[in-house]
Amino acid sequence: MSHESPSAQSRTVSVDDTGVRRQLADGSEEAVKWSELSAVVVRVIPEGPWKEDVFFMLAGTDGKGTAIPSGDPAADALIERLQTLPGFDNEKFIEAMTTDADEAYVVWSAEGHAAKH
């Protein structure tokens, strides 16, 4: 039971060697290439348990990006790939995934190290 607008709901999310693509229900697409990734943020919105409350926000160097719900079937593959990024902050990631605080956690940035929260 999601209260997202129908156009914002994912139809499919794919994670591959090129990057991450999210096809939206309205037919539009959001995508970030690994080579153009500038930051990874875990956004926690205390809406659960019936609404999606954790999103993986990927920002590209072009200012565009995508937000992948943690409950998406592709989320496990995404997490595996993100954890291979040099300087990925696993401690900050675990903190974000186990809190119900309304916060955004920067777990990786393009400078090659995780930014401080």
PDB file of C-alpha atoms in Angstrom:
ATOM      1  CA  MET A   1       0.000   0.000   0.000  1.00  0.00           C
ATOM      2  CA  SER A   2       1.962   2.942  -1.248  1.00  0.00           C
ATOM      3  CA  HIS A   3       0.830   6.529  -1.227  1.00  0.00           C
ATOM      4  CA  GLU A   4       3.394   7.564  -3.848  1.00  0.00           C
ATOM      5  CA  SER A   5       1.928   9.098  -6.946  1.00  0.00           C
ATOM      6  CA  PRO A   6       1.482   6.452  -9.656  1.00  0.00           C
ATOM      7  CA  SER A   7       4.015   8.192 -11.906  1.00  0.00           C
ATOM      8  CA  ALA A   8       6.719   8.041  -9.198  1.00  0.00           C
ATOM      9  CA  GLN A   9       6.401   4.305  -8.656  1.00  0.00           C
ATOM     10  CA  SER A  10       9.102   2.065 -10.109  1.00  0.00           C
ATOM     11  CA  ARG A  11       8.208  -0.304 -12.868  1.00  0.00           C
ATOM     12  CA  THR A  12      11.702  -1.818 -12.977  1.00  0.00           C
ATOM     13  CA  VAL A  13      15.127  -1.150 -11.510  1.00  0.00           C
ATOM     14  CA  SER A  14      18.267  -2.601 -13.061  1.00  0.00           C
ATOM     15  CA  VAL A  15      21.801  -2.680 -11.707  1.00  0.00           C
ATOM     16  CA  ASP A  16      24.603  -3.694 -14.066  1.00  0.00           C
ATOM     17  CA  ASP A  17      28.232  -2.914 -14.953  1.00  0.00           C
ATOM     18  CA  THR A  18      27.157   0.344 -16.615  1.00  0.00           C
ATOM     19  CA  GLY A  19      25.120   1.789 -13.746  1.00  0.00           C
ATOM     20  CA  VAL A  20      21.642   1.935 -12.262  1.00  0.00           C
ATOM     21  CA  ARG A  21      18.430   2.559 -14.189  1.00  0.00           C
ATOM     22  CA  ARG A  22      14.955   3.049 -12.762  1.00  0.00           C
ATOM     23  CA  GLN A  23      12.036   2.842 -15.175  1.00  0.00           C
ATOM     24  CA  LEU A  24       9.043   4.718 -13.783  1.00  0.00           C
ATOM     25  CA  ALA A  25       5.401   3.743 -14.208  1.00  0.00           C
ATOM     26  CA  ASP A  26       4.799   6.731 -16.487  1.00  0.00           C
ATOM     27  CA  GLY A  27       7.451   5.435 -18.913  1.00  0.00           C
ATOM     28  CA  SER A  28      10.181   7.908 -17.981  1.00  0.00           C
ATOM     29  CA  GLU A  29      13.604   6.729 -16.826  1.00  0.00           C
ATOM     30  CA  GLU A  30      16.154   7.839 -14.246  1.00  0.00           C
ATOM     31  CA  ALA A  31      19.717   6.595 -14.582  1.00  0.00           C
ATOM     32  CA  VAL A  32      23.196   7.065 -13.167  1.00  0.00           C
ATOM     33  CA  LYS A  33      26.341   5.584 -14.701  1.00  0.00           C
ATOM     34  CA  TRP A  34      28.967   4.276 -12.281  1.00  0.00           C
ATOM     35  CA  SER A  35      31.556   6.419 -14.086  1.00  0.00           C
ATOM     36  CA  GLU A  36      29.464   9.542 -13.375  1.00  0.00           C
ATOM     37  CA  LEU A  37      28.423   8.766  -9.793  1.00  0.00           C
ATOM     38  CA  SER A  38      29.193  11.680  -7.454  1.00  0.00           C
ATOM     39  CA  ALA A  39      27.452  10.708  -4.190  1.00  0.00           C
ATOM     40  CA  VAL A  40      25.409   8.013  -2.490  1.00  0.00           C
ATOM     41  CA  VAL A  41      22.949   9.014   0.231  1.00  0.00           C
ATOM     42  CA  VAL A  42      20.723   6.764   2.320  1.00  0.00           C
ATOM     43  CA  ARG A  43      17.548   8.760   2.991  1.00  0.00           C
ATOM     44  CA  VAL A  44      15.431   7.616   5.918  1.00  0.00           C
ATOM     45  CA  ILE A  45      11.850   8.862   6.141  1.00  0.00           C
ATOM     46  CA  PRO A  46      10.029   7.433   9.191  1.00  0.00           C
ATOM     47  CA  GLU A  47       6.885   6.356   7.342  1.00  0.00           C
ATOM     48  CA  GLY A  48       6.968   2.568   7.947  1.00  0.00           C
ATOM     49  CA  PRO A  49       5.905  -0.081   8.355  1.00  0.00           C
ATOM     50  CA  TRP A  50       3.390   0.135   5.498  1.00  0.00           C
ATOM     51  CA  LYS A  51       5.141   2.720   3.342  1.00  0.00           C
ATOM     52  CA  GLU A  52       8.641   2.617   1.898  1.00  0.00           C
ATOM     53  CA  ASP A  53      10.853   4.489   4.359  1.00  0.00           C
ATOM     54  CA  VAL A  54      14.459   3.991   3.184  1.00  0.00           C
ATOM     55  CA  PHE A  55      15.768   5.122  -0.202  1.00  0.00           C
ATOM     56  CA  PHE A  56      19.198   4.837  -1.819  1.00  0.00           C
ATOM     57  CA  MET A  57      19.768   8.154  -3.545  1.00  0.00           C
ATOM     58  CA  LEU A  58      22.417   8.149  -6.262  1.00  0.00           C
ATOM     59  CA  ALA A  59      23.602  11.495  -7.600  1.00  0.00           C
ATOM     60  CA  GLY A  60      25.417  11.906 -10.898  1.00  0.00           C
ATOM     61  CA  THR A  61      28.016  14.498 -11.820  1.00  0.00           C
ATOM     62  CA  ASP A  62      25.448  16.014 -14.213  1.00  0.00           C
ATOM     63  CA  GLY A  63      23.174  16.887 -11.297  1.00  0.00           C
ATOM     64  CA  LYS A  64      20.707  14.137 -12.170  1.00  0.00           C
ATOM     65  CA  GLY A  65      20.179  10.922 -10.275  1.00  0.00           C
ATOM     66  CA  THR A  66      17.717   8.403  -9.000  1.00  0.00           C
ATOM     67  CA  ALA A  67      16.240   7.171  -5.733  1.00  0.00           C
ATOM     68  CA  ILE A  68      15.837   3.422  -5.316  1.00  0.00           C
ATOM     69  CA  PRO A  69      13.470   2.165  -2.588  1.00  0.00           C
ATOM     70  CA  SER A  70      15.221  -0.290  -0.253  1.00  0.00           C
ATOM     71  CA  GLY A  71      12.341  -2.725  -0.735  1.00  0.00           C
ATOM     72  CA  ASP A  72      12.890  -2.967  -4.501  1.00  0.00           C
ATOM     73  CA  PRO A  73      13.903  -6.446  -5.732  1.00  0.00           C
ATOM     74  CA  ALA A  74      17.117  -4.939  -7.188  1.00  0.00           C
ATOM     75  CA  ALA A  75      18.156  -3.350  -3.869  1.00  0.00           C
ATOM     76  CA  ASP A  76      20.339  -6.276  -2.770  1.00  0.00           C
ATOM     77  CA  ALA A  77      22.346  -6.142  -6.007  1.00  0.00           C
ATOM     78  CA  LEU A  78      22.619  -2.367  -5.634  1.00  0.00           C
ATOM     79  CA  ILE A  79      23.895  -2.615  -2.044  1.00  0.00           C
ATOM     80  CA  GLU A  80      26.482  -5.229  -3.080  1.00  0.00           C
ATOM     81  CA  ARG A  81      27.755  -2.954  -5.831  1.00  0.00           C
ATOM     82  CA  LEU A  82      27.777   0.171  -3.646  1.00  0.00           C
ATOM     83  CA  GLN A  83      29.826  -1.595  -0.975  1.00  0.00           C
ATOM     84  CA  THR A  84      32.619  -2.128  -3.528  1.00  0.00           C
ATOM     85  CA  LEU A  85      33.030   1.636  -4.048  1.00  0.00           C
ATOM     86  CA  PRO A  86      36.385   2.848  -2.674  1.00  0.00           C
ATOM     87  CA  GLY A  87      35.776   4.636   0.608  1.00  0.00           C
ATOM     88  CA  PHE A  88      32.188   3.402   1.040  1.00  0.00           C
ATOM     89  CA  ASP A  89      31.261   4.014   4.712  1.00  0.00           C
ATOM     90  CA  ASN A  90      29.791   0.697   5.877  1.00  0.00           C
ATOM     91  CA  GLU A  91      29.419   1.904   9.465  1.00  0.00           C
ATOM     92  CA  LYS A  92      27.357   4.913   8.345  1.00  0.00           C
ATOM     93  CA  PHE A  93      25.358   2.600   6.044  1.00  0.00           C
ATOM     94  CA  ILE A  94      24.532   0.235   8.929  1.00  0.00           C
ATOM     95  CA  GLU A  95      23.565   3.203  11.108  1.00  0.00           C
ATOM     96  CA  ALA A  96      21.232   4.479   8.375  1.00  0.00           C
ATOM     97  CA  MET A  97      19.634   1.074   7.838  1.00  0.00           C
ATOM     98  CA  THR A  98      18.933   0.562  11.540  1.00  0.00           C
ATOM     99  CA  THR A  99      17.529   3.945  12.514  1.00  0.00           C
ATOM    100  CA  ASP A 100      14.094   5.463  12.338  1.00  0.00           C
ATOM    101  CA  ALA A 101      15.434   9.022  12.428  1.00  0.00           C
ATOM    102  CA  ASP A 102      14.319  11.386   9.662  1.00  0.00           C
ATOM    103  CA  GLU A 103      17.787  11.916   8.184  1.00  0.00           C
ATOM    104  CA  ALA A 104      19.991  11.638   5.131  1.00  0.00           C
ATOM    105  CA  TYR A 105      23.263   9.729   5.511  1.00  0.00           C
ATOM    106  CA  VAL A 106      26.059  10.356   3.002  1.00  0.00           C
ATOM    107  CA  VAL A 107      27.740   6.958   2.730  1.00  0.00           C
ATOM    108  CA  TRP A 108      29.990   7.710  -0.258  1.00  0.00           C
ATOM    109  CA  SER A 109      31.219  10.668  -2.274  1.00  0.00           C
ATOM    110  CA  ALA A 110      33.257  10.915  -5.465  1.00  0.00           C
ATOM    111  CA  GLU A 111      36.280  12.323  -3.682  1.00  0.00           C
ATOM    112  CA  GLY A 112      37.097   8.686  -2.898  1.00  0.00           C
ATOM    113  CA  HIS A 113      36.019   8.800   0.703  1.00  0.00           C
ATOM    114  CA  ALA A 114      32.740   9.028   2.542  1.00  0.00           C
ATOM    115  CA  ALA A 115      31.737  12.507   3.574  1.00  0.00           C
ATOM    116  CA  LYS A 116      31.072  13.145   7.243  1.00  0.00           C
ATOM    117  CA  HIS A 117      27.427  13.247   8.319  1.00  0.00           C
TER     118      HIS A 117
END
